[in-house]
Short mmCIF file of C-alpha atoms in Angstrom, two decimals:
data_model
loop_
_atom_site.label_atom_id
_atom_site.label_comp_id
_atom_site.label_asym_id
_atom_site.label_seq_id
_atom_site.Cartn_x
_atom_site.Cartn_y
_atom_site.Cartn_z
CA MET A 83 -39.70 11.42 -3.89
CA THR A 84 -36.93 9.84 -4.10
CA GLU A 85 -37.38 6.62 -6.13
CA GLN A 86 -34.54 3.64 -5.03
CA VAL A 87 -34.66 0.59 -7.66
CA ASN A 88 -32.48 -2.67 -5.95
CA ASN A 89 -31.20 -5.03 -8.35
CA ILE A 90 -31.86 -3.81 -11.48
CA SER A 91 -30.31 -4.55 -14.69
CA LEU A 92 -29.51 -2.07 -17.19
CA THR A 93 -29.81 -4.32 -20.10
CA CYS A 94 -33.39 -5.28 -19.11
CA ASN A 95 -34.47 -1.97 -19.53
CA GLU A 96 -36.18 0.24 -22.15
CA GLY A 97 -33.98 1.86 -24.00
CA ALA A 98 -30.86 -0.20 -22.56
CA GLU A 99 -28.82 0.27 -25.69
CA LYS A 100 -28.17 3.88 -24.71
CA ARG A 101 -27.13 2.83 -21.22
CA PRO A 102 -24.05 1.38 -20.02
CA ALA A 103 -23.90 -2.76 -20.63
CA PHE A 104 -22.70 -3.42 -17.18
CA THR A 105 -24.93 -4.30 -14.08
CA SER A 106 -26.27 -1.96 -11.80
CA GLU A 107 -26.92 -2.81 -8.40
CA TYR A 108 -28.73 0.39 -6.44
CA SER A 109 -29.53 3.90 -7.76
CA THR A 110 -30.79 7.51 -6.52
CA PHE A 111 -33.02 9.55 -8.79
CA PRO A 112 -33.32 13.01 -7.96
CA ALA A 113 -36.58 14.66 -6.04
CA THR A 114 -38.14 15.82 -9.75
CA SER A 115 -37.67 13.21 -11.60
CA GLY A 116 -40.21 10.74 -12.64
CA SER A 117 -39.67 7.32 -13.02
CA MET A 118 -38.05 7.32 -15.91
CA ALA A 119 -35.57 9.87 -15.18
CA GLU A 120 -32.17 8.79 -15.15
CA PRO A 121 -30.41 8.16 -12.22
CA VAL A 122 -27.97 10.89 -10.55
CA THR A 123 -25.69 8.02 -8.92
CA ARG A 124 -25.14 4.28 -9.13
CA THR A 125 -23.63 1.85 -8.39
CA TYR A 126 -22.30 -1.70 -10.29
CA HIS A 127 -21.24 -5.15 -9.55
CA LEU A 128 -17.99 -4.24 -11.66
CA ARG A 129 -16.81 -2.49 -8.96
CA TRP A 130 -15.36 -5.53 -7.29
CA MET A 131 -13.42 -6.24 -10.07
CA TYR A 132 -11.85 -3.29 -10.42
CA LEU A 133 -10.65 -3.87 -6.41
CA LEU A 134 -9.95 -7.38 -7.22
CA ILE A 135 -7.40 -6.54 -9.82
CA SER A 136 -6.34 -4.00 -7.69
CA VAL A 137 -5.32 -6.30 -4.97
CA PHE A 138 -3.15 -7.94 -7.37
CA ILE A 139 -1.54 -5.19 -8.30
CA GLN A 140 -0.13 -4.42 -4.75
CA ILE A 141 0.56 -8.17 -4.16
CA GLY A 142 2.43 -8.12 -7.59
CA ALA A 143 4.06 -5.04 -6.88
CA MET A 144 5.38 -6.49 -3.36
CA GLN A 145 6.86 -9.32 -5.43
CA ALA A 146 9.04 -7.55 -7.85
CA PHE A 147 10.31 -5.34 -4.75
CA ILE A 148 11.00 -7.93 -2.43
CA GLY A 149 10.11 -11.48 -3.36
CA PHE A 150 14.04 -11.86 -3.29
CA ALA A 151 14.48 -10.94 0.12
CA PRO A 152 13.41 -14.02 1.68
CA VAL A 153 16.29 -15.74 -0.18
CA ALA A 154 19.48 -13.19 -0.51
CA ASN A 155 21.77 -15.10 0.41
CA ILE A 156 20.79 -17.68 -2.48
CA ILE A 157 20.27 -14.39 -4.60
CA ASP A 158 24.46 -13.37 -3.42
CA SER A 159 25.41 -17.12 -3.88
CA TYR A 160 24.25 -16.85 -7.72
CA TYR A 161 24.80 -13.67 -8.67
CA GLY A 162 27.57 -12.52 -6.72
CA SER A 163 27.98 -10.82 -2.97
CA GLY A 164 25.81 -7.87 -2.87
CA THR A 165 23.30 -8.27 -5.65
CA HIS A 166 20.51 -7.90 -3.29
CA ASP A 167 21.70 -4.84 -1.86
CA THR A 168 21.87 -3.15 -5.39
CA LEU A 169 18.37 -4.57 -6.33
CA ASP A 170 16.91 -2.72 -2.94
CA LEU A 171 18.73 -0.03 -4.70
CA ILE A 172 17.68 -0.31 -8.03
CA PHE A 173 13.92 0.00 -6.75
CA ILE A 174 14.32 2.89 -4.81
CA GLY A 175 16.15 4.80 -7.55
CA VAL A 176 13.71 4.64 -10.64
CA THR A 177 10.66 4.36 -7.81
CA ILE A 178 11.07 8.11 -6.84
CA PRO A 179 11.07 9.96 -10.73
CA CYS A 180 8.72 7.56 -11.52
CA TYR A 181 6.21 8.71 -8.80
CA VAL A 182 7.11 12.87 -10.24
CA ILE A 183 6.10 11.34 -13.92
CA CYS A 184 2.87 9.85 -12.84
CA ILE A 185 2.07 13.16 -10.50
CA LEU A 186 2.89 15.40 -13.56
CA LEU A 187 0.64 13.15 -16.13
CA SER A 188 -2.12 12.15 -13.30
CA PRO A 189 -4.52 15.01 -14.97
CA THR A 190 -4.57 12.99 -18.42
CA ILE A 191 -4.01 9.19 -17.23
CA GLY A 192 -7.16 7.35 -16.51
CA LEU A 193 -7.55 4.45 -14.28
CA ARG A 194 -7.79 2.23 -17.08
CA TRP A 195 -4.46 2.42 -18.31
CA LEU A 196 -3.13 3.03 -15.20
CA ILE A 197 -3.78 -0.23 -14.15
CA LEU A 198 -2.85 -2.21 -17.57
CA GLY A 199 0.53 -0.02 -17.93
CA CYS A 200 1.48 -1.11 -14.24
CA LEU A 201 0.46 -4.49 -15.06
CA ALA A 202 2.30 -4.52 -18.40
CA LEU A 203 5.56 -3.23 -16.74
CA THR A 204 5.88 -5.65 -14.03
CA ALA A 205 4.73 -8.70 -16.37
CA LEU A 206 7.39 -7.87 -18.69
CA GLY A 207 10.32 -6.91 -15.95
CA ASN A 208 9.79 -10.09 -14.19
CA GLY A 209 10.05 -12.02 -17.38
CA VAL A 210 13.22 -10.52 -18.10
CA ARG A 211 14.57 -11.18 -14.88
CA GLY A 212 13.44 -14.98 -15.25
CA LEU A 213 16.22 -14.66 -18.49
CA SER A 214 18.86 -14.42 -15.90
CA VAL A 215 18.53 -17.66 -14.75
CA ILE A 216 18.94 -19.82 -17.88
CA ASP A 217 21.96 -21.29 -19.09
CA GLY A 218 24.44 -19.78 -21.49
CA PRO A 219 25.08 -16.11 -20.47
CA SER A 220 28.09 -15.43 -17.91
CA VAL A 221 27.66 -14.58 -14.42
CA GLU A 222 28.29 -10.74 -15.11
CA LEU A 223 25.39 -10.89 -17.90
CA LYS A 224 23.06 -12.35 -15.96
CA LYS A 225 23.30 -10.13 -12.78
CA TRP A 226 22.97 -6.99 -16.24
CA ILE A 227 19.77 -8.78 -17.36
CA LEU A 228 18.58 -9.42 -13.83
CA TYR A 229 19.16 -5.62 -12.87
CA VAL A 230 17.17 -4.56 -16.37
CA GLY A 231 14.49 -6.68 -15.37
CA HIS A 232 14.25 -5.35 -11.99
CA GLY A 233 14.12 -1.87 -13.18
CA ILE A 234 11.66 -2.12 -15.42
CA ALA A 235 9.26 -3.81 -13.22
CA ALA A 236 10.24 -0.95 -10.66
CA ALA A 237 8.80 1.66 -13.33
CA GLY A 238 4.89 0.24 -12.28
CA GLY A 239 6.23 0.49 -8.59
CA PRO A 240 4.42 4.00 -7.73
CA VAL A 241 0.95 2.50 -9.26
CA PRO A 242 -0.33 0.66 -6.16
CA MET A 243 0.17 3.74 -4.07
CA PHE A 244 -2.31 6.11 -6.45
CA LEU A 245 -4.83 3.08 -6.71
CA PRO A 246 -6.55 3.03 -3.20
CA THR A 247 -8.34 6.44 -3.44
CA LYS A 248 -8.72 6.50 -7.31
CA VAL A 249 -10.56 3.16 -7.61
CA SER A 250 -12.78 3.71 -4.23
CA SER A 251 -13.71 7.22 -5.82
CA ALA A 252 -14.08 6.41 -9.03
CA TRP A 253 -16.34 3.02 -8.48
CA PHE A 254 -17.17 3.13 -4.72
CA PRO A 255 -20.48 4.63 -3.37
CA PRO A 256 -19.71 7.00 -0.20
CA SER A 257 -20.78 3.70 2.64
CA GLN A 258 -18.47 2.07 1.01
CA ARG A 259 -14.84 3.83 0.06
CA ALA A 260 -13.16 3.71 3.34
CA ILE A 261 -13.24 -0.55 3.41
CA SER A 262 -12.46 -0.17 -0.23
CA THR A 263 -9.37 2.18 0.18
CA SER A 264 -8.54 -0.09 3.55
CA ILE A 265 -8.58 -3.41 1.38
CA ASN A 266 -6.40 -2.14 -1.36
CA SER A 267 -4.24 -0.61 1.36
CA ILE A 268 -3.39 -3.90 2.66
CA SER A 269 -2.91 -5.44 0.02
CA SER A 270 1.01 -4.40 0.09
CA PRO A 271 1.07 -6.06 3.31
CA PHE A 272 -0.36 -9.25 2.38
CA GLY A 273 1.91 -9.78 -0.09
CA ILE A 274 4.81 -9.42 2.10
CA LEU A 275 2.81 -11.95 4.54
CA LEU A 276 2.53 -14.40 1.15
CA ILE A 277 6.16 -13.99 0.15
CA ASN A 278 7.75 -14.79 3.56
CA LEU A 279 5.72 -17.66 4.07
CA ILE A 280 5.76 -19.12 0.24
CA VAL A 281 9.48 -18.09 -0.93
CA PRO A 282 11.80 -19.43 2.02
CA ARG A 283 9.84 -22.82 1.58
CA ILE A 284 10.30 -23.72 -2.40
CA ILE A 285 13.38 -22.20 -2.78
CA LYS A 286 16.20 -24.08 -1.46
CA LYS A 287 19.14 -23.73 -3.86
CA ASN A 288 20.22 -21.95 -6.90
CA SER A 289 18.64 -23.76 -9.22
CA ASP A 290 15.17 -23.57 -7.55
CA LEU A 291 15.66 -19.55 -8.80
CA MET A 292 13.52 -20.48 -12.25
CA GLU A 293 10.63 -21.53 -9.99
CA LEU A 294 10.96 -18.31 -7.94
CA ASN A 295 10.68 -16.26 -11.12
CA ILE A 296 8.17 -18.31 -12.95
CA ILE A 297 6.15 -17.74 -9.54
CA HIS A 298 6.55 -13.87 -9.38
CA PHE A 299 5.70 -13.48 -13.35
CA ALA A 300 2.48 -15.39 -13.33
CA LEU A 301 0.39 -13.62 -10.76
CA PRO A 302 0.87 -10.08 -12.87
CA PHE A 303 0.88 -11.86 -16.37
CA ALA A 304 -2.71 -13.44 -15.43
CA SER A 305 -3.66 -9.91 -14.03
CA LEU A 306 -2.70 -8.51 -16.86
CA ILE A 307 -4.97 -10.89 -19.18
CA LEU A 308 -7.94 -10.29 -16.66
CA ALA A 309 -7.60 -6.66 -16.95
CA ILE A 310 -7.78 -6.90 -20.84
CA PHE A 311 -10.93 -8.56 -20.77
CA THR A 312 -12.41 -6.97 -18.00
CA ILE A 313 -11.50 -3.42 -17.29
CA HIS A 314 -13.00 -1.55 -20.30
CA ARG A 315 -13.57 1.84 -18.76
CA ASN A 316 -11.85 4.55 -16.31
CA ALA A 317 -15.06 5.09 -14.48
CA PRO A 318 -19.21 4.20 -14.67
CA VAL A 319 -20.88 6.23 -17.26
CA ILE A 320 -23.26 7.15 -14.08
CA PRO A 321 -21.21 7.90 -10.85
CA PRO A 322 -21.40 5.91 -7.88
CA SER A 323 -21.64 9.37 -5.95
CA LEU A 324 -22.27 12.77 -6.00
CA SER A 325 -18.62 14.14 -5.67
CA ALA A 326 -17.63 11.80 -8.51
CA ALA A 327 -20.79 13.10 -10.24
CA ASP A 328 -19.09 16.35 -10.26
CA GLY A 329 -16.10 15.67 -12.47
CA LEU A 330 -13.87 18.32 -11.26
CA ASN A 331 -10.82 17.93 -12.43
CA LEU A 332 -8.15 20.67 -11.42
CA PRO A 333 -5.21 21.69 -13.48
CA LEU A 334 -2.02 20.31 -12.25
CA LYS A 335 -0.56 23.00 -11.03
CA GLU A 336 -3.84 24.38 -9.06
CA SER A 337 -3.86 20.44 -7.47
CA LEU A 338 -0.50 20.49 -6.36
CA LEU A 339 -0.99 24.25 -4.42
CA THR A 340 -3.90 23.19 -3.28
CA CYS A 341 -2.06 20.08 -1.67
CA VAL A 342 0.42 22.05 -0.26
CA LYS A 343 -1.70 24.98 0.74
CA SER A 344 -3.76 22.58 2.95
CA ARG A 345 -2.33 22.09 6.60
CA ALA A 346 -4.13 18.91 7.09
CA TYR A 347 -3.36 17.35 4.19
CA VAL A 348 0.78 18.22 4.84
CA VAL A 349 0.63 17.17 8.01
CA LEU A 350 -1.03 13.80 7.32
CA ALA A 351 1.61 13.46 4.30
CA ILE A 352 4.29 13.93 6.62
CA CYS A 353 3.13 11.55 9.61
CA ALA A 354 1.63 8.86 7.02
CA GLY A 355 4.98 8.86 5.37
CA GLY A 356 7.12 8.70 8.11
CA GLY A 357 4.82 5.86 9.94
CA ILE A 358 5.49 4.28 6.24
CA ALA A 359 9.19 4.55 6.63
CA LEU A 360 9.01 3.00 9.92
CA PHE A 361 6.96 -0.10 8.86
CA ASN A 362 8.88 -0.64 6.28
CA VAL A 363 12.48 -0.30 8.14
CA LEU A 364 11.30 -2.77 11.21
CA PHE A 365 10.53 -5.58 8.32
CA THR A 366 13.37 -4.74 7.06
CA LEU A 367 15.95 -4.90 9.70
CA MET A 368 13.79 -7.43 11.67
CA GLU A 369 15.55 -10.17 11.51
CA LYS A 370 19.10 -8.26 11.77
CA ILE A 371 17.66 -6.88 15.22
CA LEU A 372 16.42 -10.27 16.78
CA CYS A 373 18.95 -12.33 15.76
CA ILE A 374 22.16 -10.43 17.60
CA ARG A 375 20.07 -10.85 20.89
CA GLY A 376 19.34 -14.69 20.39
CA TYR A 377 16.37 -14.82 18.13
CA ASP A 378 16.53 -17.44 15.31
CA ASN A 379 15.29 -16.82 11.73
CA ASP A 380 12.33 -18.70 12.56
CA PHE A 381 11.28 -16.46 15.30
CA SER A 382 11.95 -13.58 12.90
CA GLY A 383 9.81 -14.67 10.68
CA LEU A 384 7.06 -15.27 13.02
CA VAL A 385 7.34 -12.26 14.15
CA THR A 386 6.44 -10.51 10.52
CA ALA A 387 4.36 -12.80 9.75
CA LEU A 388 1.68 -11.99 13.01
CA MET A 389 2.61 -8.20 12.43
CA ILE A 390 1.05 -8.14 9.25
CA ALA A 391 -1.56 -10.40 9.67
CA SER A 392 -2.46 -8.38 12.68
CA GLY A 393 -2.38 -5.14 10.65
CA LEU A 394 -4.61 -6.76 8.09
CA VAL A 395 -7.31 -7.55 10.82
CA GLY A 396 -6.99 -3.86 12.20
CA ALA A 397 -7.09 -1.99 8.74
CA THR A 398 -10.21 -4.11 8.03
CA LEU A 399 -12.16 -3.38 11.12
CA ALA A 400 -10.96 0.14 10.92
CA GLY A 401 -12.29 0.32 7.43
CA LEU A 402 -15.84 -0.93 8.40
CA PHE A 403 -16.00 0.99 11.41
CA VAL A 404 -15.40 4.74 9.97
CA ASP A 405 -17.72 3.53 7.19
CA ARG A 406 -20.47 3.03 9.50
CA THR A 407 -19.89 5.87 11.62
CA LYS A 408 -17.20 8.66 9.56
CA LEU A 409 -15.14 8.98 12.81
CA PHE A 410 -12.28 9.06 10.57
CA VAL A 411 -10.30 11.66 12.51
CA GLU A 412 -10.97 10.47 15.87
CA THR A 413 -9.80 6.92 14.70
CA LEU A 414 -6.61 8.09 13.10
CA LYS A 415 -5.76 9.95 16.74
CA VAL A 416 -6.41 6.95 18.64
CA ALA A 417 -4.69 4.50 16.25
CA LEU A 418 -1.60 6.31 15.84
CA PRO A 419 -0.85 6.71 19.54
CA LEU A 420 -1.46 2.96 20.13
CA ALA A 421 0.69 2.19 17.34
CA CYS A 422 3.61 4.28 18.60
CA PHE A 423 3.18 3.13 22.20
CA CYS A 424 3.66 -0.43 20.96
CA GLY A 425 6.35 -0.02 18.96
CA ILE A 426 8.24 2.01 21.69
CA CYS A 427 7.44 -1.60 23.65
CA PHE A 428 8.84 -3.73 21.03
CA SER A 429 11.88 -1.16 21.02
CA ILE A 430 12.80 -2.00 24.61
CA ALA A 431 12.12 -5.24 24.47
CA ALA A 432 14.17 -5.78 21.29
CA HIS A 433 17.46 -5.09 23.47
CA TYR A 434 16.84 -7.79 25.87
CA PRO A 435 17.19 -11.66 25.48
CA ASN A 436 14.70 -14.70 26.22
CA VAL A 437 11.51 -12.10 25.99
CA GLU A 438 9.70 -13.75 23.44
CA LEU A 439 6.12 -13.07 24.91
CA LEU A 440 6.84 -9.34 24.81
CA ILE A 441 8.31 -9.00 21.37
CA LEU A 442 5.13 -11.06 19.88
CA ALA A 443 2.63 -8.85 22.19
CA SER A 444 4.04 -5.82 20.96
CA VAL A 445 4.85 -6.37 17.23
CA ILE A 446 1.07 -7.87 16.70
CA LEU A 447 -0.56 -4.66 18.32
CA PHE A 448 1.79 -2.48 16.51
CA GLY A 449 0.60 -3.91 13.24
CA PHE A 450 -2.98 -3.91 13.94
CA PHE A 451 -2.89 0.09 15.01
CA GLY A 452 -0.29 0.70 12.52
CA LEU A 453 -1.75 -0.33 9.29
CA ALA A 454 -5.78 0.82 11.06
CA PHE A 455 -4.10 4.16 10.65
CA TYR A 456 -2.36 3.47 7.17
CA GLY A 457 -5.64 2.23 5.26
CA ILE A 458 -7.80 5.44 7.07
CA ALA A 459 -4.75 7.74 6.47
CA ILE A 460 -5.10 7.28 2.17
CA GLU A 461 -8.98 7.52 2.32
CA MET A 462 -8.41 11.22 4.04
CA THR A 463 -5.87 12.26 1.52
CA ALA A 464 -8.63 12.43 -1.27
CA GLU A 465 -11.06 13.95 1.67
CA CYS A 466 -8.89 17.06 2.85
CA THR A 467 -8.16 17.69 -0.93
CA TYR A 468 -10.90 17.76 -2.55
CA PRO A 469 -11.87 18.33 -5.62
CA VAL A 470 -8.05 17.49 -6.42
CA SER A 471 -7.25 14.15 -8.55
CA GLU A 472 -6.69 11.15 -5.97
CA LEU A 473 -4.11 10.52 -8.56
CA THR A 474 -2.32 13.78 -7.46
CA SER A 475 -2.86 13.75 -3.92
CA ALA A 476 -2.20 9.69 -3.22
CA GLY A 477 0.90 10.29 -5.59
CA LEU A 478 2.39 12.94 -3.71
CA LEU A 479 1.96 11.25 -0.05
CA GLY A 480 3.69 8.32 -1.51
CA LEU A 481 7.04 10.52 -2.97
CA ILE A 482 7.16 12.17 0.31
CA GLY A 483 7.29 8.49 1.88
CA GLN A 484 9.50 7.35 0.01
CA ILE A 485 11.64 10.62 0.84
CA GLU A 486 11.12 10.02 4.26
CA SER A 487 11.98 6.27 4.10
CA PHE A 488 15.45 7.04 2.27
CA ILE A 489 16.11 9.71 5.07
CA ILE A 490 15.18 7.53 8.00
CA LEU A 491 17.56 4.43 6.65
CA LEU A 492 20.63 6.81 6.23
CA ILE A 493 20.03 8.19 9.58
CA LEU A 494 19.72 4.32 11.32
CA GLY A 495 22.76 3.02 9.15
CA TRP A 496 24.31 6.63 10.29
CA LEU A 497 23.22 5.12 14.44
CA THR A 498 24.07 1.62 13.79
CA LYS A 499 27.46 0.33 15.50
CA PRO A 500 29.56 -2.74 14.94
CA ALA A 501 28.37 -5.00 17.86
CA THR A 502 30.70 -5.28 20.90
CA ASN A 503 32.02 -8.66 22.95
CA SER A 504 28.62 -8.13 25.31
CA ASP A 505 26.35 -8.31 22.24
CA LEU A 506 27.75 -11.09 20.89
CA ILE A 507 27.06 -13.35 23.69
CA HIS A 508 23.28 -14.56 22.76
CA GLN A 509 23.85 -13.74 18.54
CA VAL A 510 22.49 -16.96 16.42
CA CYS A 511 23.16 -14.63 13.27
CA THR A 512 25.93 -16.78 11.72
CA LYS A 513 27.87 -19.81 12.75
CA ASN A 514 30.91 -18.57 10.89
CA PRO A 515 33.77 -16.90 13.05
CA LYS A 516 35.03 -14.71 10.12
CA GLU A 517 31.58 -13.57 9.77
CA ILE A 518 31.09 -12.24 13.35
CA LYS A 519 33.02 -9.12 13.28
CA ASP A 520 30.58 -7.83 10.57
CA LEU A 521 27.48 -8.46 13.06
CA GLU A 522 26.38 -4.68 14.02
CA ASP A 523 24.47 -3.55 17.21
CA TYR A 524 20.97 -1.91 16.70
CA ASN A 525 20.32 -0.63 20.37
CA TYR A 526 20.93 3.24 18.86
CA PRO A 527 18.61 2.61 15.45
CA LEU A 528 15.90 1.11 18.05
CA ILE A 529 15.74 4.71 20.26
CA ALA A 530 15.76 6.72 16.91
CA ILE A 531 12.75 4.68 15.95
CA ALA A 532 11.24 5.01 19.26
CA VAL A 533 11.78 8.99 19.08
CA ILE A 534 10.82 9.34 15.67
CA GLY A 535 7.60 7.43 16.21
CA THR A 536 7.25 9.52 19.32
CA ALA A 537 7.75 12.64 17.29
CA ILE A 538 4.98 11.76 14.33
CA VAL A 539 2.55 11.08 17.46
CA VAL A 540 2.97 15.05 18.85
CA PHE A 541 3.02 16.74 15.89
CA PHE A 542 -0.19 14.96 14.10
CA VAL A 543 -2.63 14.93 17.17
CA PRO A 544 -2.70 18.32 17.89
CA PHE A 545 -2.33 20.09 14.21
CA PHE A 546 -4.29 17.38 12.11
CA ARG A 547 -7.77 18.99 11.98
CA PRO A 548 -8.88 18.39 8.07
CA GLU A 549 -12.45 19.47 6.66
CA TYR A 550 -14.65 16.82 5.07
CA LYS A 551 -14.57 18.78 1.88
CA ARG A 552 -15.87 15.81 -0.47
CA MET A 553 -18.43 14.35 2.36
CA ARG A 554 -19.79 18.14 2.78
CA MET A 555 -20.25 18.65 -0.64
CA GLU A 556 -21.98 15.31 -0.84
CA HIS A 557 -24.15 15.99 1.92
CA ARG A 558 -25.47 19.25 0.52
CA ARG A 559 -26.04 17.76 -2.79
CA ALA A 560 -27.99 14.76 -1.09
CA SER A 561 -29.91 17.51 0.52
CA GLN A 562 -31.03 19.78 -2.34
CA ASP A 563 -31.78 16.64 -4.46
CA ASN A 564 -33.60 14.64 -1.64
CA THR A 565 -31.34 11.90 -2.80
CA PRO A 566 -30.18 8.44 -0.08
CA THR A 567 -26.53 8.24 0.53
CA ASN A 568 -26.65 4.85 1.68
CA VAL A 569 -25.73 2.32 -0.97
CA ARG A 570 -26.38 -1.55 -0.20
CA PHE A 571 -23.67 -4.17 -0.90
#
């Protein structure tokens, strides 16, 4: 008979000095063992600390990437015209090769050093950026200090893409993996939401930039100190699931070949990467798309905030749903078409002025279904490529997403045309007559977004047919050992 032991502390049992010193929450024992046998799987309260620090990393990475976006005009005013655009190029240019490096090191790098390294780079980079606003150096030197600091912070940029599935697989039981991955994945959009709510309200002029840099430095630095004292190992001594207990680590070459040869993974990587790219493009261009139709910055900010807030709700509910039902594929194939439909509705509504309610409704539903799809898609990368390391499968997905984002931005830039006189009737982008001639029309980019989204759905729904490799192995092992698979909170 299988013995289940709830709420036991390993340090209170006989022979505790031979066992892990952190608290266990739930254990399962093999059917052939006695009451004193070592458990096959075990979960620990410490997993929530790993999840919390991972969330801080996601938010900190967004601060490093787009923390200056809400006050781009102040950045350009202080450092010189075009500075903010250059920062975006630096971040993308640094993260792409860093993705490759992380993938190459994935067989040897551990979760602990991944977390500490990312936090150290982000804190150091943001600290160097803060030096660019001190008095003394010339404006040109300040700009180069800013660029160097931004590049250092960008070196840790790929890590947030690796963490969701890695933390879930290493520390969470099967019944909580999906919700853990979803919470981790939606932390980046939550960081964007915080940036848009906080930064414009405290940064009003050039002299406020020091406060902005202090804010950007504080979170990763505090998280680094917390991680140093709490994150002491890559994984628990006794794993939380049977798949983690197997400890299978394929060589890098074999892992990459497994991913490339998996049709389900290729389809998922292309479609999820494209979805990430479209979401980022809409967020980045939202203000420019709407202001030409007469919607002011306050409304654009509200649209972005509601899109992300609804996405947080959608991803959380989807994670809870698939944890209970295991209907991963069905959830993905419902969420993606609905997100695409709502995105098309927004693309149509954004062509017209005075349709605020339609725009708000479409972006709320787009965020809800879009981020619900994204959180589950990240978890499915580990499911359909098992036993490939989560660092490899998630890193490859992130790299593909970055490349697709770059390609889509090039396409939309090519399709963007100067605004015509009829387009300028309602514009509220600027009051400076000299700047009106530089305004752009986004009709064709909006059509392209709708077409690309439709193509992703048409490609994904019929061709994504994954095998639940990890769950199948765990079910087979559980049946052989007669061990329960449900784990309490």
